Every structure is written in C-alpha cells, then in structure tokens.
C-alpha cells in the first residue's frame, strides 16, 4: 500500500507518519511527498529520510487543472492508494477530490466545524474558547470539511499561551494522525454517506 503526503511547510506530521511507518505501526510505504513550496522544511526532511518528493509549484502552471494534472501524474507513477494532507496550503478542486473520493485525509488543529482555515489555533485562542482540539477527517469538496474520523479535545487552561496551545495541539496531531492512517490502511474506515464508521474498533 502506497501513501503520499501533501505538505507545504514544516513537516512535523510528515515526520510523525514516517516514524509510525518505520516502527511498523502503519503497514504501508510512504512513497511520495508532494510539496508546492520550494522553501518548505518538509522537503529537507524527506530528502534526509530518502523519501521521494515532487515539488509541484502552482505558479509554473497557468491553470489549476494543469497543476493538479501534474500531481495526478506523480501519484499514478507511484501507484498511490492514500493521500494524506498535512499542512498542504492549497485547496484541491472538486474534480480532484471526486477522483480520489474516500482516499484523501486531512488533519486540522481545531474541533471542526469550528475554526476552519489557515489560522485555526490563533483564531480559537483569540476567541477565548475553553476547549479546542484536533480533527482528522475525510476530505470533500469544501475546505476543512468532510466526514470526521477522529477528534481529540484539548482544554485550555488559564496559564496557557498561544505557543503552549500550539505545542500541545501538535503533540496530539502526531499521535492521532498515524492512528487514523493505520485505521484506513487496515480497511477499518468506511465512508457511508456522511458517517464514518470505525468498524471493529468501538465494539
Ligand atoms: C498542522 O497544524 C495541521 O493540523 C495543519 O497544518 C499544520 C502542519 O504542520 N493542517 P506540520 O507541517 O505537519 O508541522
């Protein structure tokens, strides 16, 4: 089974997933990194680990469709089964999402459907919520939207700062993203309309 991670930045989730694969927690290969940002640290992490990466920059293509076709070509070359979005800062087209329906996961640092978007941690902190968390979900045509797979809450304490909350949320992410991927690779997640069923997990 072949996994592709899509990332645009730091790559801490990429590294956590790779670690889980190396430990045998996830029985699959991390076959490809798709990155759209030449300055992303995740590219260095992939190179160090000997993971193949494809840098596909949006600005090299006139139309989004051409950009995504190049990505699809890379995915097909590596026979990718599962796409894992980990801080990929581009919205995939409805056509792309349809093509890989049920085979794209995303992680978001808030309790969806609250605080969608690129600044979720800061937005939740500034709003003053007492409870935030992390969501792993299947990707559909809308941003930060789709059937929820796992959600882990984090209670915000009085002495927490934006930085301490970020640290705690990332720690949760690094635990639950590999778990969700493991469930998918074991065939334990089923997309049934808008309900995700954890087959054999909760019984
Ligand atoms: C994570 O907080 C993830 O929830 C969000 O983007 C961030 C990526 O972080 N979608 P990293 O690049 O994996 O360190």
Tab-separated table of C-alpha atoms and ligand atoms in Angstrom:
chain	number	residue	atom	x	y	z
A	1	UNK	CA	0.000	0.000	0.000
A	2	UNK	CA	1.398	3.371	-1.017
A	3	UNK	CA	0.853	6.654	0.795
A	4	UNK	CA	1.539	10.169	-0.489
A	5	UNK	CA	1.809	13.070	1.947
A	6	UNK	CA	0.969	16.547	0.644
A	7	UNK	CA	2.670	19.308	2.650
A	8	UNK	CA	3.750	22.923	2.205
A	9	UNK	CA	5.689	23.730	5.355
A	10	UNK	CA	7.430	22.419	8.421
A	11	UNK	CA	6.550	18.763	8.059
A	12	UNK	CA	6.249	17.650	11.669
A	13	UNK	CA	3.240	15.488	10.761
A	14	UNK	CA	5.152	14.081	7.792
A	15	UNK	CA	7.908	13.023	10.213
A	16	UNK	CA	5.434	11.568	12.724
A	17	UNK	CA	3.791	9.485	9.977
A	18	UNK	CA	7.168	8.320	8.700
A	19	UNK	CA	8.149	7.301	12.237
A	20	UNK	CA	4.948	5.279	12.625
A	21	UNK	CA	5.659	3.530	9.323
A	22	UNK	CA	9.246	2.749	10.319
A	23	UNK	CA	8.020	1.331	13.647
A	24	UNK	CA	5.581	-0.892	11.790
A	25	UNK	CA	2.525	0.788	13.355
A	26	UNK	CA	1.297	1.649	9.857
A	27	UNK	CA	1.860	-1.170	7.417
A	28	UNK	CA	2.342	0.830	4.225
A	29	UNK	CA	5.032	2.718	2.363
A	30	UNK	CA	5.459	6.464	2.441
A	31	UNK	CA	6.145	6.519	-1.262
A	32	UNK	CA	5.876	10.182	-2.125
A	33	UNK	CA	5.869	13.710	-0.788
A	34	UNK	CA	4.020	16.292	-2.854
A	35	UNK	CA	5.145	19.806	-1.967
A	36	UNK	CA	4.232	23.128	-3.575
A	37	UNK	CA	6.732	25.316	-1.710
A	38	UNK	CA	10.440	25.192	-2.589
A	39	UNK	CA	11.373	26.675	0.799
A	40	UNK	CA	9.456	24.117	2.867
A	41	UNK	CA	11.426	22.319	5.566
A	42	UNK	CA	9.464	19.166	4.786
A	43	UNK	CA	11.487	18.797	1.557
A	44	UNK	CA	14.692	18.539	3.598
A	45	UNK	CA	13.079	16.042	5.967
A	46	UNK	CA	12.039	13.869	3.008
A	47	UNK	CA	15.466	14.064	1.376
A	48	UNK	CA	17.181	13.102	4.654
A	49	UNK	CA	14.879	10.113	5.038
A	50	UNK	CA	15.323	9.054	1.420
A	51	UNK	CA	11.663	9.604	0.574
A	52	UNK	CA	10.897	10.594	-2.987
A	53	UNK	CA	9.490	14.094	-3.299
A	54	UNK	CA	7.901	16.043	-6.124
A	55	UNK	CA	7.977	19.819	-5.979
A	56	UNK	CA	4.969	20.992	-7.958
A	57	UNK	CA	4.615	24.766	-7.901
A	58	UNK	CA	1.279	26.356	-8.743
A	59	UNK	CA	2.997	29.317	-10.414
A	60	UNK	CA	4.566	27.009	-13.016
A	61	UNK	CA	1.107	26.361	-14.476
A	62	UNK	CA	-1.418	28.749	-15.981
A	63	UNK	CA	-4.464	26.787	-14.901
A	64	UNK	CA	-5.159	24.938	-11.682
A	65	UNK	CA	-6.213	21.925	-13.746
A	66	UNK	CA	-2.713	21.632	-15.254
A	67	UNK	CA	-1.168	21.942	-11.800
A	68	UNK	CA	-3.376	19.155	-10.480
A	69	UNK	CA	-2.826	17.011	-13.573
A	70	UNK	CA	0.897	17.107	-12.869
A	71	UNK	CA	0.199	15.990	-9.291
A	72	UNK	CA	-2.070	13.189	-10.556
A	73	UNK	CA	0.705	12.069	-12.907
A	74	UNK	CA	3.107	11.829	-9.928
A	75	UNK	CA	0.515	9.895	-7.894
A	76	UNK	CA	-0.126	7.462	-10.732
A	77	UNK	CA	3.585	6.874	-11.294
A	78	UNK	CA	3.928	5.813	-7.660
A	79	UNK	CA	0.625	3.879	-7.612
A	80	UNK	CA	-0.613	5.875	-4.638
A	81	UNK	CA	-3.548	4.431	-2.670
A	82	UNK	CA	-3.971	7.079	0.023
A	83	UNK	CA	-3.388	10.840	0.052
A	84	UNK	CA	-2.599	12.407	3.409
A	85	UNK	CA	-2.830	16.191	3.607
A	86	UNK	CA	-0.509	17.545	6.292
A	87	UNK	CA	-0.367	21.300	6.126
A	88	UNK	CA	-0.882	21.498	2.352
A	89	UNK	CA	-1.811	25.121	1.786
A	90	UNK	CA	-3.831	24.661	-1.399
A	91	UNK	CA	-7.461	23.839	-1.901
A	92	UNK	CA	-7.947	20.853	-4.163
A	93	UNK	CA	-10.536	21.169	-6.921
A	94	UNK	CA	-13.859	19.292	-6.704
A	95	UNK	CA	-12.712	17.206	-9.688
A	96	UNK	CA	-9.541	16.146	-7.886
A	97	UNK	CA	-11.459	15.332	-4.700
A	98	UNK	CA	-14.032	13.296	-6.657
A	99	UNK	CA	-11.280	11.320	-8.366
A	100	UNK	CA	-9.822	10.266	-5.000
A	101	UNK	CA	-13.054	10.126	-3.028
A	102	UNK	CA	-12.597	8.329	0.285
A	103	UNK	CA	-8.855	8.271	-0.255
A	104	UNK	CA	-7.876	11.753	0.984
A	105	UNK	CA	-7.419	12.523	4.679
A	106	UNK	CA	-6.760	15.875	6.342
A	107	UNK	CA	-5.774	16.994	9.823
A	108	UNK	CA	-6.979	20.271	11.254
A	109	UNK	CA	-5.853	21.892	14.527
A	110	UNK	CA	-9.335	22.707	15.852
A	111	UNK	CA	-12.581	20.928	16.631
A	112	UNK	CA	-14.355	21.119	13.277
A	113	UNK	CA	-16.727	22.534	12.247
A	114	UNK	CA	-15.363	25.367	14.420
A	115	UNK	CA	-12.412	27.463	13.323
A	116	UNK	CA	-11.807	26.372	9.744
A	117	UNK	CA	-8.971	27.929	7.783
A	118	UNK	CA	-5.248	28.501	7.969
A	119	UNK	CA	-5.162	30.264	11.366
A	120	UNK	CA	-7.328	27.905	13.374
A	121	UNK	CA	-5.167	27.762	16.517
A	122	UNK	CA	-4.833	31.543	16.781
A	123	UNK	CA	-8.484	32.103	15.904
A	124	UNK	CA	-9.661	29.717	18.623
A	125	UNK	CA	-7.244	31.210	21.166
A	126	UNK	CA	-8.267	34.768	20.397
A	127	UNK	CA	-11.940	33.843	20.515
A	128	UNK	CA	-11.337	32.649	24.048
A	129	UNK	CA	-12.688	29.123	23.713
A	130	UNK	CA	-12.063	26.907	26.724
A	131	UNK	CA	-11.941	23.757	24.656
A	132	UNK	CA	-10.201	23.233	21.353
A	133	UNK	CA	-8.574	20.173	19.793
A	134	UNK	CA	-7.609	18.298	16.670
A	135	UNK	CA	-9.760	16.752	13.944
A	136	UNK	CA	-8.861	14.129	11.347
A	137	UNK	CA	-11.393	13.897	8.545
A	138	UNK	CA	-12.005	12.671	5.048
A	139	UNK	CA	-11.692	15.465	2.519
A	140	UNK	CA	-14.684	16.559	0.478
A	141	UNK	CA	-15.239	19.474	-1.890
A	142	UNK	CA	-15.375	22.117	0.863
A	143	UNK	CA	-12.406	23.441	2.832
A	144	UNK	CA	-11.785	21.744	6.220
A	145	UNK	CA	-14.947	19.754	5.713
A	146	UNK	CA	-15.916	16.135	5.303
A	147	UNK	CA	-16.745	13.091	7.427
A	148	UNK	CA	-14.906	13.200	10.735
A	149	UNK	CA	-12.718	10.226	11.614
A	150	UNK	CA	-11.114	11.183	14.932
A	151	UNK	CA	-11.374	14.167	17.240
A	152	UNK	CA	-9.347	14.776	20.362
A	153	UNK	CA	-10.181	17.706	22.633
A	154	UNK	CA	-7.726	19.951	24.478
A	155	UNK	CA	-8.848	22.000	27.461
A	156	UNK	CA	-7.325	25.467	27.515
A	157	UNK	CA	-6.029	26.397	30.940
A	158	UNK	CA	-5.714	29.866	32.411
A	159	UNK	CA	-1.924	29.992	32.134
A	160	UNK	CA	-1.860	28.690	28.547
A	161	UNK	CA	-0.382	30.900	25.850
A	162	UNK	CA	-0.801	30.660	22.096
A	163	UNK	CA	2.590	28.937	21.990
A	164	UNK	CA	1.771	26.389	24.692
A	165	UNK	CA	-1.529	25.542	22.992
A	166	UNK	CA	0.225	25.129	19.643
A	167	UNK	CA	2.753	22.803	21.242
A	168	UNK	CA	0.056	20.667	22.878
A	169	UNK	CA	-2.062	20.500	19.714
A	170	UNK	CA	0.882	19.418	17.584
A	171	UNK	CA	1.688	16.700	20.110
A	172	UNK	CA	-1.902	15.412	19.761
A	173	UNK	CA	-1.665	15.614	15.961
A	174	UNK	CA	1.467	13.489	15.892
A	175	UNK	CA	-0.338	10.792	17.872
A	176	UNK	CA	-3.715	10.697	16.158
A	177	UNK	CA	-2.794	11.194	12.501
A	178	UNK	CA	-0.791	7.945	12.382
A	179	UNK	CA	-3.685	6.219	14.197
A	180	UNK	CA	-6.219	7.397	11.620
A	181	UNK	CA	-3.932	6.357	8.764
A	182	UNK	CA	-3.463	2.961	10.370
A	183	UNK	CA	-7.250	2.511	10.541
A	184	UNK	CA	-7.604	3.475	6.877
A	185	UNK	CA	-4.861	1.092	5.731
A	186	UNK	CA	-6.484	-1.720	7.714
A	187	UNK	CA	-9.776	-1.100	5.934
A	188	UNK	CA	-11.464	-0.101	9.185
A	189	UNK	CA	-12.783	3.241	7.970
A	190	UNK	CA	-15.771	3.209	5.727
A	191	UNK	CA	-17.320	6.208	4.061
A	192	UNK	CA	-21.031	5.750	4.290
A	193	UNK	CA	-22.702	8.960	3.174
A	194	UNK	CA	-21.666	11.441	5.870
A	195	UNK	CA	-20.981	8.912	8.590
A	196	UNK	CA	-17.601	7.349	9.182
A	197	UNK	CA	-17.838	4.005	10.883
A	198	UNK	CA	-14.978	2.666	12.923
A	199	UNK	CA	-15.534	-0.964	12.036
A	200	UNK	CA	-14.413	-3.331	14.796
A	201	UNK	CA	-12.841	-0.514	16.770
A	202	UNK	CA	-15.590	0.597	19.039
A	203	UNK	CA	-17.132	-2.813	19.621
B	1	LIG	C1	-0.767	21.217	11.329
B	1	LIG	O1	-1.091	22.007	12.446
B	1	LIG	C2	-2.014	20.695	10.671
B	1	LIG	O2	-3.065	20.486	11.561
B	1	LIG	C3	-2.375	21.800	9.708
B	1	LIG	O3	-1.127	22.263	9.242
B	1	LIG	C4	-0.130	22.052	10.220
B	1	LIG	C5	1.015	21.360	9.566
B	1	LIG	O4	2.119	21.255	10.428
B	1	LIG	N1	-3.256	21.314	8.674
B	1	LIG	P1	3.402	20.420	10.011
B	1	LIG	O5	3.907	20.999	8.694
B	1	LIG	O6	2.985	18.993	9.872
B	1	LIG	O7	4.402	20.619	11.116
